[in-house]
Amino acid sequence: MAIAIILIVLVVGSVVFHFMSPWYFTEIASNWTAIDTTVTITSIVCGIVFVAANLFMAYCIIKYRNKDKNQRADYEPENKKLEGWLTAITTVGVVAMLAPGLIVWGKFVSPPENAAIVEVVGQQWQWTFRFPGKDGQLGTTDSRKISIDNPFGMNDEDPYGQDDVLIEGNEVHIPIGLPIKFLLRSKDVLHNFTVPQFRVKMDLVPGMVTWQWLTPTRVGTFEILCEELCGIGHHSMRGKVTVVEEEQFHEWLAQQPTYAMLSAIGPANAQAGQAQYQICAACHGVQGEGNLALNAPKLSGQEDWYLKRQLTYFRDGIRGSNPEDVLGQQMAPMAAGLVNDTLIRDLAAYIQTLPDEPAQQTVQGDVDNGKDLYTTCGKCHGKKGEGRWAVNAPRLAGMSDWYLAAQLRNFKQGIRGAHPQDATGRQMESMVLSLSDQKIDDLVAYINTF
């Protein structure tokens, strides 16, 4: 009898929770209302089966419970009438669930001929985007050509790719009311491009180009998620898609660089960067060795792509704008003088010419414990802290240990990485939440062994 009561309570509770639950779909922002309808039909069919099966089970328990110890149960091996009803009802239920999905899938694989093209490129753990230029065609790419200077793997011999618009940030804009076909490709592992408000999703498969299409129906900014487990930073592989009016979209697109524009940028001038470095040397040292007394970390030996990014962040207020980031606020006005990207490139190029000597070690901790903690860090920064450009992880080995410890604490406290445009910093912020001050010292002490 108790089991029957539990089943009845389970059914009633589930039904009440379903209708009173505050959790349901986000407000839709695309033309795919049919997806919601399909899910609703599936929920209704499954709900009816759930309620009917459990209430029937409770009914049988109550009605046919053992009242006489000498009574024996009847055994009936077959019941063709019952089996016929079960087969018919099951068939109706399965058809009711599958038929709407097949209809929606037929629409999903038939994008309009006038759909605009946007390429989405996924990699651990970020999104980048590419638009065709005025010729309306995307140029070809080759994964073997991917490098720091050519992150999209563009084929420079393809004339159709010269006017392609490249978006290296995690945010993309699309116009409202126009069908959009997203071409999806991955640089490394399996990813999945999902915007919950759009209702459609699709895997990014290495070596293939997959796709999905939709028509945005509501302006606003929506979060892009990766819904395929792609590694240790999967949870932080996020981006933004902003739906705007068509005129605003074209204004935004016109401000973005083309492949031809980026290719026209000549090599950095280290000699010109030397003049810029004279200001830096006052704190960071003539050889970029760093100066603890002035809270200036070692620069020599650090990779140029990371130096350029951080100098740009300081210049643009992405770093150093938090009132609690005292050292960052000192650096921000110094970077403000780097008024264009050429100055930043030249400066980073000169720093690359400085001798790379290991920084003085100042942090003490439990190296064995730090080794265990570094297992997670090594997935991005490399087994020996050598850094990995492909996942935006800078070099750690041989750098200023006191600075590493200070920045880990800043990430943990939200002093660094909280700016909405600091996508890589936000990833670090989530990775260090479990580190106590002692664990940070242990971790840095182990990094000092590299």
CSV table of C-alpha atoms in Angstrom, one decimal:
chain,number,residue,atom,x,y,z
A,1,MET,CA,0.0,0.0,0.0
A,2,ALA,CA,2.9,2.4,0.8
A,3,ILE,CA,4.3,1.8,-2.6
A,4,ALA,CA,1.0,2.8,-4.2
A,5,ILE,CA,0.8,6.0,-2.2
A,6,ILE,CA,4.4,6.9,-3.2
A,7,LEU,CA,3.6,6.4,-6.9
A,8,ILE,CA,0.5,8.6,-6.6
A,9,VAL,CA,2.5,11.3,-4.8
A,10,LEU,CA,5.2,11.1,-7.4
A,11,VAL,CA,2.7,11.6,-10.3
A,12,VAL,CA,0.9,14.5,-8.6
A,13,GLY,CA,4.2,16.1,-7.6
A,14,SER,CA,5.7,15.8,-11.0
A,15,VAL,CA,2.6,17.3,-12.7
A,16,VAL,CA,2.4,20.2,-10.3
A,17,PHE,CA,6.2,20.9,-10.6
A,18,HIS,CA,6.0,20.9,-14.4
A,19,PHE,CA,3.3,23.6,-14.5
A,20,MET,CA,4.6,25.7,-11.6
A,21,SER,CA,8.3,25.4,-12.3
A,22,PRO,CA,10.1,28.8,-13.0
A,23,TRP,CA,12.5,27.0,-15.4
A,24,TYR,CA,11.5,26.7,-19.0
A,25,PHE,CA,12.7,27.8,-22.4
A,26,THR,CA,14.2,31.3,-22.8
A,27,GLU,CA,12.2,33.7,-24.9
A,28,ILE,CA,12.7,32.7,-28.5
A,29,ALA,CA,14.5,35.1,-30.8
A,30,SER,CA,14.3,33.3,-34.2
A,31,ASN,CA,11.9,31.8,-36.6
A,32,TRP,CA,12.1,28.3,-35.1
A,33,THR,CA,8.9,28.3,-33.1
A,34,ALA,CA,8.3,24.9,-34.6
A,35,ILE,CA,11.2,23.6,-32.4
A,36,ASP,CA,9.2,24.6,-29.3
A,37,THR,CA,6.1,23.1,-30.7
A,38,THR,CA,7.9,19.8,-31.3
A,39,VAL,CA,9.3,19.8,-27.8
A,40,THR,CA,5.9,20.6,-26.3
A,41,ILE,CA,4.3,17.7,-28.2
A,42,THR,CA,7.0,15.3,-27.0
A,43,SER,CA,6.5,16.5,-23.4
A,44,ILE,CA,2.7,15.9,-23.7
A,45,VAL,CA,3.1,12.4,-25.1
A,46,CYS,CA,5.7,11.4,-22.5
A,47,GLY,CA,3.7,13.1,-19.7
A,48,ILE,CA,0.6,11.1,-20.6
A,49,VAL,CA,2.5,7.9,-20.7
A,50,PHE,CA,4.2,8.7,-17.4
A,51,VAL,CA,1.0,9.5,-15.6
A,52,ALA,CA,-1.0,6.6,-17.1
A,53,ALA,CA,1.7,4.0,-16.4
A,54,ASN,CA,2.3,5.0,-12.8
A,55,LEU,CA,-1.3,5.5,-11.9
A,56,PHE,CA,-2.2,2.1,-13.4
A,57,MET,CA,0.6,0.5,-11.4
A,58,ALA,CA,-0.7,2.1,-8.2
A,59,TYR,CA,-4.3,1.0,-9.1
A,60,CYS,CA,-3.1,-2.6,-9.6
A,61,ILE,CA,-1.2,-2.6,-6.3
A,62,ILE,CA,-4.3,-1.4,-4.4
A,63,LYS,CA,-6.8,-3.6,-6.2
A,64,TYR,CA,-4.9,-6.8,-6.4
A,65,ARG,CA,-2.9,-6.6,-3.2
A,66,ASN,CA,-2.6,-9.9,-1.3
A,67,LYS,CA,-5.5,-10.1,1.2
A,68,ASP,CA,-5.3,-13.9,1.9
A,69,LYS,CA,-2.1,-15.7,2.6
A,70,ASN,CA,-3.4,-18.8,1.0
A,71,GLN,CA,-4.4,-17.0,-2.2
A,72,ARG,CA,-2.2,-17.7,-5.2
A,73,ALA,CA,-1.7,-15.4,-8.2
A,74,ASP,CA,-3.2,-16.3,-11.5
A,75,TYR,CA,-0.7,-16.6,-14.4
A,76,GLU,CA,-1.9,-15.6,-17.9
A,77,PRO,CA,0.9,-16.1,-20.5
A,78,GLU,CA,-0.8,-14.2,-23.3
A,79,ASN,CA,-3.5,-11.7,-23.9
A,80,LYS,CA,-3.8,-10.8,-27.6
A,81,LYS,CA,-6.4,-8.1,-27.0
A,82,LEU,CA,-4.2,-6.3,-24.4
A,83,GLU,CA,-1.1,-6.7,-26.7
A,84,GLY,CA,-3.0,-5.3,-29.6
A,85,TRP,CA,-4.1,-2.2,-27.6
A,86,LEU,CA,-0.6,-1.6,-26.3
A,87,THR,CA,0.9,-1.9,-29.8
A,88,ALA,CA,-1.7,0.5,-31.3
A,89,ILE,CA,-1.3,3.1,-28.5
A,90,THR,CA,2.5,2.9,-28.6
A,91,THR,CA,2.5,3.4,-32.3
A,92,VAL,CA,0.3,6.5,-32.1
A,93,GLY,CA,2.5,7.9,-29.4
A,94,VAL,CA,5.7,7.3,-31.3
A,95,VAL,CA,4.3,8.8,-34.5
A,96,ALA,CA,3.0,11.8,-32.6
A,97,MET,CA,6.6,12.4,-31.3
A,98,LEU,CA,8.5,11.6,-34.5
A,99,ALA,CA,6.4,13.2,-37.2
A,100,PRO,CA,6.7,16.8,-36.1
A,101,GLY,CA,10.4,16.4,-35.7
A,102,LEU,CA,10.8,15.1,-39.2
A,103,ILE,CA,8.8,18.0,-40.6
A,104,VAL,CA,11.0,20.5,-38.7
A,105,TRP,CA,14.1,18.7,-39.9
A,106,GLY,CA,12.9,19.0,-43.5
A,107,LYS,CA,12.8,22.8,-43.0
A,108,PHE,CA,16.1,22.8,-41.2
A,109,VAL,CA,18.0,21.2,-44.0
A,110,SER,CA,16.4,23.5,-46.6
A,111,PRO,CA,17.9,27.0,-46.0
A,112,PRO,CA,16.6,29.9,-48.2
A,113,GLU,CA,18.7,30.6,-51.3
A,114,ASN,CA,19.1,34.2,-50.3
A,115,ALA,CA,20.4,33.3,-46.8
A,116,ALA,CA,23.5,35.4,-45.8
A,117,ILE,CA,26.6,33.4,-45.0
A,118,VAL,CA,28.5,33.6,-41.7
A,119,GLU,CA,31.3,31.3,-40.9
A,120,VAL,CA,31.8,30.2,-37.2
A,121,VAL,CA,35.2,28.8,-36.2
A,122,GLY,CA,35.5,27.0,-32.9
A,123,GLN,CA,38.7,26.1,-31.0
A,124,GLN,CA,39.6,25.5,-27.4
A,125,TRP,CA,38.2,27.7,-26.0
A,126,GLN,CA,37.0,30.5,-28.1
A,127,TRP,CA,34.9,31.5,-31.1
A,128,THR,CA,35.9,33.5,-34.2
A,129,PHE,CA,33.9,34.5,-37.2
A,130,ARG,CA,34.3,35.2,-40.9
A,131,PHE,CA,32.0,37.1,-43.4
A,132,PRO,CA,32.2,37.1,-47.2
A,133,GLY,CA,33.3,40.4,-48.6
A,134,LYS,CA,31.7,42.4,-51.5
A,135,ASP,CA,32.1,39.5,-53.8
A,136,GLY,CA,29.6,37.5,-51.7
A,137,GLN,CA,31.9,34.4,-51.5
A,138,LEU,CA,34.1,33.1,-48.8
A,139,GLY,CA,37.7,32.3,-49.7
A,140,THR,CA,39.1,28.8,-49.2
A,141,THR,CA,41.0,27.8,-46.1
A,142,ASP,CA,43.5,25.1,-45.2
A,143,SER,CA,44.1,23.8,-41.6
A,144,ARG,CA,47.7,23.4,-42.5
A,145,LYS,CA,48.1,27.1,-43.0
A,146,ILE,CA,46.8,28.0,-39.5
A,147,SER,CA,49.4,30.0,-37.5
A,148,ILE,CA,49.7,33.0,-35.2
A,149,ASP,CA,49.7,35.3,-38.2
A,150,ASN,CA,47.0,33.4,-40.0
A,151,PRO,CA,44.6,32.1,-37.4
A,152,PHE,CA,41.8,31.3,-39.9
A,153,GLY,CA,44.1,29.3,-42.2
A,154,MET,CA,43.3,31.5,-45.1
A,155,ASN,CA,44.6,30.5,-48.6
A,156,ASP,CA,46.4,33.6,-49.7
A,157,GLU,CA,46.3,32.5,-53.3
A,158,ASP,CA,42.5,32.5,-53.4
A,159,PRO,CA,41.2,35.9,-54.8
A,160,TYR,CA,37.8,35.3,-53.2
A,161,GLY,CA,39.3,35.4,-49.7
A,162,GLN,CA,41.0,38.8,-50.0
A,163,ASP,CA,37.9,40.7,-49.0
A,164,ASP,CA,36.7,38.3,-46.4
A,165,VAL,CA,35.9,40.0,-43.1
A,166,LEU,CA,37.7,38.4,-40.1
A,167,ILE,CA,36.3,38.7,-36.6
A,168,GLU,CA,38.8,37.5,-34.1
A,169,GLY,CA,36.8,38.4,-31.0
A,170,ASN,CA,34.1,36.3,-29.3
A,171,GLU,CA,31.3,38.6,-30.4
A,172,VAL,CA,29.5,38.7,-33.8
A,173,HIS,CA,26.7,40.9,-35.1
A,174,ILE,CA,23.9,39.7,-37.4
A,175,PRO,CA,20.9,41.7,-38.9
A,176,ILE,CA,17.4,41.1,-37.7
A,177,GLY,CA,14.8,39.7,-40.1
A,178,LEU,CA,17.2,38.2,-42.6
A,179,PRO,CA,17.9,34.5,-43.0
A,180,ILE,CA,21.4,33.6,-41.8
A,181,LYS,CA,23.3,30.4,-42.7
A,182,PHE,CA,26.1,29.6,-40.2
A,183,LEU,CA,28.9,27.5,-41.7
A,184,LEU,CA,30.6,25.7,-38.8
A,185,ARG,CA,34.1,24.4,-38.6
A,186,SER,CA,36.5,23.4,-35.9
A,187,LYS,CA,40.3,23.8,-35.6
A,188,ASP,CA,40.8,21.1,-33.1
A,189,VAL,CA,38.2,18.9,-31.4
A,190,LEU,CA,34.4,18.4,-31.5
A,191,HIS,CA,32.5,21.6,-30.5
A,192,ASN,CA,28.8,22.6,-30.7
A,193,PHE,CA,27.5,26.0,-31.6
A,194,THR,CA,24.4,26.9,-29.6
A,195,VAL,CA,22.4,30.0,-28.9
A,196,PRO,CA,19.5,28.9,-26.6
A,197,GLN,CA,17.2,31.7,-27.8
A,198,PHE,CA,17.7,30.6,-31.5
A,199,ARG,CA,16.6,27.0,-30.6
A,200,VAL,CA,18.9,25.4,-33.3
A,201,LYS,CA,22.3,23.8,-32.6
A,202,MET,CA,24.9,21.9,-34.5
A,203,ASP,CA,28.2,20.1,-33.9
A,204,LEU,CA,31.5,21.5,-35.3
A,205,VAL,CA,33.4,18.4,-36.6
A,206,PRO,CA,37.1,18.6,-37.3
A,207,GLY,CA,37.7,18.1,-41.0
A,208,MET,CA,34.1,18.9,-42.0
A,209,VAL,CA,32.0,22.0,-42.6
A,210,THR,CA,28.6,21.6,-41.0
A,211,TRP,CA,25.8,24.3,-40.9
A,212,GLN,CA,22.6,25.6,-39.5
A,213,TRP,CA,20.3,28.4,-40.5
A,214,LEU,CA,17.8,30.8,-38.8
A,215,THR,CA,16.1,34.1,-39.2
A,216,PRO,CA,16.6,36.4,-36.1
A,217,THR,CA,13.3,37.9,-34.9
A,218,ARG,CA,14.4,40.0,-31.9
A,219,VAL,CA,17.2,42.5,-31.4
A,220,GLY,CA,19.5,42.0,-28.4
A,221,THR,CA,22.6,40.3,-27.3
A,222,PHE,CA,22.5,36.5,-26.7
A,223,GLU,CA,25.1,34.1,-25.3
A,224,ILE,CA,26.9,31.6,-27.5
A,225,LEU,CA,27.5,28.2,-25.7
A,226,CYS,CA,29.5,25.2,-26.7
A,227,GLU,CA,27.3,22.2,-25.8
A,228,GLU,CA,29.8,19.5,-26.6
A,229,LEU,CA,32.3,18.6,-24.0
A,230,CYS,CA,35.5,19.8,-25.6
A,231,GLY,CA,38.1,19.8,-22.8
A,232,ILE,CA,38.9,21.3,-19.4
A,233,GLY,CA,37.9,24.9,-20.5
A,234,HIS,CA,34.6,23.7,-22.1
A,235,HIS,CA,32.5,25.6,-19.5
A,236,SER,CA,34.0,28.9,-20.3
A,237,MET,CA,33.8,28.6,-24.1
A,238,ARG,CA,31.3,31.4,-24.5
A,239,GLY,CA,30.7,34.2,-26.9
A,240,LYS,CA,28.0,36.7,-27.9
A,241,VAL,CA,25.8,37.2,-30.9
A,242,THR,CA,24.2,40.6,-31.2
A,243,VAL,CA,21.1,41.0,-33.4
A,244,VAL,CA,20.8,44.6,-34.7
A,245,GLU,CA,18.9,46.5,-37.4
A,246,GLU,CA,20.2,45.9,-40.9
A,247,GLU,CA,21.7,49.5,-41.2
A,248,GLN,CA,23.5,49.1,-37.9
A,249,PHE,CA,24.9,45.7,-39.0
A,250,HIS,CA,26.4,47.1,-42.2
A,251,GLU,CA,28.0,50.0,-40.2
A,252,TRP,CA,29.5,47.5,-37.8
A,253,LEU,CA,30.7,45.2,-40.6
A,254,ALA,CA,32.4,48.1,-42.4
A,255,GLN,CA,34.5,48.7,-39.3
A,256,GLN,CA,36.0,45.2,-39.3
A,257,PRO,CA,39.2,44.3,-41.0
A,258,THR,CA,39.5,42.2,-44.2
A,259,TYR,CA,42.0,39.5,-44.8
A,260,ALA,CA,43.7,41.8,-47.4
A,261,MET,CA,44.0,44.6,-44.8
A,262,LEU,CA,45.6,42.3,-42.2
A,263,SER,CA,47.9,40.8,-44.8
A,264,ALA,CA,49.1,44.2,-45.9
A,265,ILE,CA,50.5,44.9,-42.4
A,266,GLY,CA,54.2,44.5,-42.7
A,267,PRO,CA,56.6,42.9,-40.2
A,268,ALA,CA,57.1,44.6,-36.9
A,269,ASN,CA,60.0,47.0,-36.5
A,270,ALA,CA,62.0,46.0,-33.5
A,271,GLN,CA,64.3,49.0,-33.9
A,272,ALA,CA,61.4,51.3,-33.7
A,273,GLY,CA,60.1,49.4,-30.7
A,274,GLN,CA,63.4,50.1,-28.9
A,275,ALA,CA,62.5,53.8,-28.7
A,276,GLN,CA,59.1,52.9,-27.2
A,277,TYR,CA,60.8,50.6,-24.7
A,278,GLN,CA,62.8,53.4,-23.1
A,279,ILE,CA,59.8,54.3,-21.1
A,280,CYS,CA,59.1,50.7,-20.1
A,281,ALA,CA,62.8,50.2,-19.1
A,282,ALA,CA,62.4,52.6,-16.2
A,283,CYS,CA,60.3,50.0,-14.4
A,284,HIS,CA,60.8,46.7,-16.2
A,285,GLY,CA,64.6,47.0,-16.5
A,286,VAL,CA,66.8,47.6,-19.5
A,287,GLN,CA,66.9,43.9,-20.3
A,288,GLY,CA,63.2,43.4,-19.5
A,289,GLU,CA,64.3,41.4,-16.4
A,290,GLY,CA,61.6,43.0,-14.1
A,291,ASN,CA,61.9,44.8,-10.8
A,292,LEU,CA,60.0,43.6,-7.8
A,293,ALA,CA,60.7,46.8,-5.9
A,294,LEU,CA,58.7,48.7,-8.6
A,295,ASN,CA,56.1,45.9,-9.0
A,296,ALA,CA,57.2,45.5,-12.6
A,297,PRO,CA,57.2,41.8,-13.8
A,298,LYS,CA,59.8,40.3,-16.2
A,299,LEU,CA,58.9,40.8,-19.8
A,300,SER,CA,61.8,39.1,-21.6
A,301,GLY,CA,61.0,35.6,-22.8
A,302,GLN,CA,57.3,36.2,-22.9
A,303,GLU,CA,55.6,35.4,-26.2
A,304,ASP,CA,54.9,38.4,-28.4
A,305,TRP,CA,51.2,37.5,-29.0
A,306,TYR,CA,50.5,37.7,-25.3
A,307,LEU,CA,52.4,40.9,-24.8
A,308,LYS,CA,50.5,42.5,-27.7
A,309,ARG,CA,47.2,41.4,-26.3
A,310,GLN,CA,47.9,42.7,-22.8
A,311,LEU,CA,49.2,46.0,-24.0
A,312,THR,CA,46.1,46.4,-26.1
A,313,TYR,CA,43.9,45.5,-23.1
A,314,PHE,CA,45.7,48.1,-20.9
A,315,ARG,CA,45.4,50.8,-23.6
A,316,ASP,CA,41.7,50.1,-24.2
A,317,GLY,CA,40.8,49.9,-20.5
A,318,ILE,CA,40.0,46.2,-20.5
A,319,ARG,CA,42.8,45.8,-17.9
A,320,GLY,CA,43.7,48.4,-15.3
A,321,SER,CA,40.2,50.0,-15.1
A,322,ASN,CA,39.2,48.1,-11.9
A,323,PRO,CA,39.8,50.4,-8.9
A,324,GLU,CA,41.1,47.5,-6.9
A,325,ASP,CA,43.7,46.7,-9.5
A,326,VAL,CA,46.3,49.1,-8.1
A,327,LEU,CA,49.2,47.8,-10.2
A,328,GLY,CA,47.0,47.6,-13.3
A,329,GLN,CA,46.0,51.3,-12.8
A,330,GLN,CA,49.7,52.2,-12.8
A,331,MET,CA,50.2,50.4,-16.1
A,332,ALA,CA,47.1,51.7,-17.9
A,333,PRO,CA,48.3,55.3,-18.4
A,334,MET,CA,51.7,54.0,-19.7
A,335,ALA,CA,50.0,51.9,-22.3
A,336,ALA,CA,47.8,54.9,-23.3
A,337,GLY,CA,50.7,56.3,-25.3
A,338,LEU,CA,50.6,53.3,-27.6
A,339,VAL,CA,48.0,55.0,-29.8
A,340,ASN,CA,47.9,52.5,-32.6
A,341,ASP,CA,48.6,48.8,-33.1
A,342,THR,CA,51.8,49.4,-35.0
A,343,LEU,CA,53.4,50.8,-31.9
A,344,ILE,CA,52.3,47.8,-29.9
A,345,ARG,CA,53.6,45.4,-32.5
A,346,ASP,CA,57.0,47.1,-32.7
A,347,LEU,CA,57.3,47.2,-28.9
A,348,ALA,CA,56.6,43.5,-28.6
A,349,ALA,CA,59.0,42.8,-31.3
A,350,TYR,CA,61.8,44.6,-29.5
A,351,ILE,CA,61.1,42.8,-26.2
A,352,GLN,CA,61.6,39.5,-28.2
A,353,THR,CA,65.2,40.5,-28.8
A,354,LEU,CA,66.0,40.9,-25.1
A,355,PRO,CA,68.0,38.1,-23.4
A,356,ASP,CA,65.8,35.6,-21.6
A,357,GLU,CA,67.2,34.9,-18.2
A,358,PRO,CA,65.1,33.1,-15.5
A,359,ALA,CA,63.5,35.6,-13.0
A,360,GLN,CA,64.5,35.6,-9.4
A,361,GLN,CA,62.5,33.2,-7.3
A,362,THR,CA,60.7,34.7,-4.3
A,363,VAL,CA,57.7,32.5,-3.7
A,364,GLN,CA,58.0,29.5,-1.3
A,365,GLY,CA,55.6,26.6,-1.1
A,366,ASP,CA,55.0,22.9,-1.1
A,367,VAL,CA,56.3,21.8,-4.5
A,368,ASP,CA,54.7,18.3,-4.3
A,369,ASN,CA,51.3,19.8,-3.7
A,370,GLY,CA,51.9,22.4,-6.4
A,371,LYS,CA,52.7,19.6,-8.9
A,372,ASP,CA,49.3,18.0,-8.3
A,373,LEU,CA,47.6,21.3,-8.7
A,374,TYR,CA,49.5,22.1,-11.9
A,375,THR,CA,47.9,19.0,-13.6
A,376,THR,CA,44.9,21.2,-14.5
A,377,CYS,CA,47.1,24.2,-15.5
A,378,GLY,CA,49.3,22.0,-17.7
A,379,LYS,CA,46.3,21.2,-20.0
A,380,CYS,CA,46.6,24.8,-21.4
A,381,HIS,CA,50.0,26.2,-20.4
A,382,GLY,CA,52.0,23.1,-21.3
A,383,LYS,CA,53.6,20.4,-19.1
A,384,LYS,CA,56.6,22.6,-18.5
A,385,GLY,CA,54.8,26.0,-18.5
A,386,GLU,CA,56.0,26.7,-22.0
A,387,GLY,CA,52.7,28.3,-23.1
A,388,ARG,CA,50.4,27.4,-25.9
A,389,TRP,CA,49.2,30.0,-28.4
A,390,ALA,CA,46.4,27.7,-29.7
A,391,VAL,CA,44.5,27.9,-26.4
A,392,ASN,CA,45.6,31.5,-25.4
A,393,ALA,CA,47.8,30.3,-22.6
A,394,PRO,CA,50.9,32.4,-22.0
A,395,ARG,CA,54.3,31.1,-20.9
A,396,LEU,CA,54.8,30.6,-17.2
A,397,ALA,CA,58.2,29.1,-16.9
A,398,GLY,CA,61.0,31.5,-15.9
A,399,MET,CA,58.6,34.4,-15.4
A,400,SER,CA,58.3,36.5,-12.3
A,401,ASP,CA,56.8,34.2,-9.6
A,402,TRP,CA,55.5,37.0,-7.4
A,403,TYR,CA,53.6,38.4,-10.4
A,404,LEU,CA,52.1,35.0,-11.2
A,405,ALA,CA,50.9,34.7,-7.6
A,406,ALA,CA,49.5,38.2,-7.6
A,407,GLN,CA,47.6,37.7,-10.8
A,408,LEU,CA,46.2,34.3,-9.7
A,409,ARG,CA,44.8,36.1,-6.6
A,410,ASN,CA,43.5,38.9,-8.8
A,411,PHE,CA,41.6,36.4,-11.0
A,412,LYS,CA,40.2,34.7,-7.9
A,413,GLN,CA,39.0,37.9,-6.4
A,414,GLY,CA,37.5,39.2,-9.6
A,415,ILE,CA,39.9,42.0,-9.9
A,416,ARG,CA,41.1,40.7,-13.2
A,417,GLY,CA,39.1,38.9,-15.8
A,418,ALA,CA,35.8,40.5,-14.9
A,419,HIS,CA,35.7,42.9,-17.9
A,420,PRO,CA,33.1,41.8,-20.5
A,421,GLN,CA,35.7,42.1,-23.3
A,422,ASP,CA,38.3,40.0,-21.5
A,423,ALA,CA,37.2,36.6,-22.7
A,424,THR,CA,40.4,34.8,-21.9
A,425,GLY,CA,40.6,36.4,-18.5
A,426,ARG,CA,37.1,35.2,-17.7
A,427,GLN,CA,38.3,31.7,-18.4
A,428,MET,CA,41.1,32.0,-15.9
A,429,GLU,CA,38.8,33.6,-13.4
A,430,SER,CA,36.7,30.4,-13.3
A,431,MET,CA,39.8,28.1,-13.2
A,432,VAL,CA,41.3,29.5,-10.0
A,433,LEU,CA,38.2,29.7,-7.7
A,434,SER,CA,39.2,26.6,-5.8
A,435,LEU,CA,42.8,27.9,-5.0
A,436,SER,CA,43.5,29.1,-1.5
A,437,ASP,CA,46.4,31.5,-0.9
A,438,GLN,CA,48.6,28.6,0.2
A,439,LYS,CA,47.7,26.6,-2.8
A,440,ILE,CA,48.6,29.5,-5.0
A,441,ASP,CA,52.0,29.7,-3.4
A,442,ASP,CA,52.4,25.9,-3.8
A,443,LEU,CA,51.4,26.1,-7.4
A,444,VAL,CA,53.9,28.9,-8.2
A,445,ALA,CA,56.6,27.2,-6.3
A,446,TYR,CA,56.2,24.2,-8.6
A,447,ILE,CA,56.2,26.4,-11.7
A,448,ASN,CA,59.6,27.7,-10.4
A,449,THR,CA,61.1,24.2,-11.0
A,450,PHE,CA,60.6,24.5,-14.7
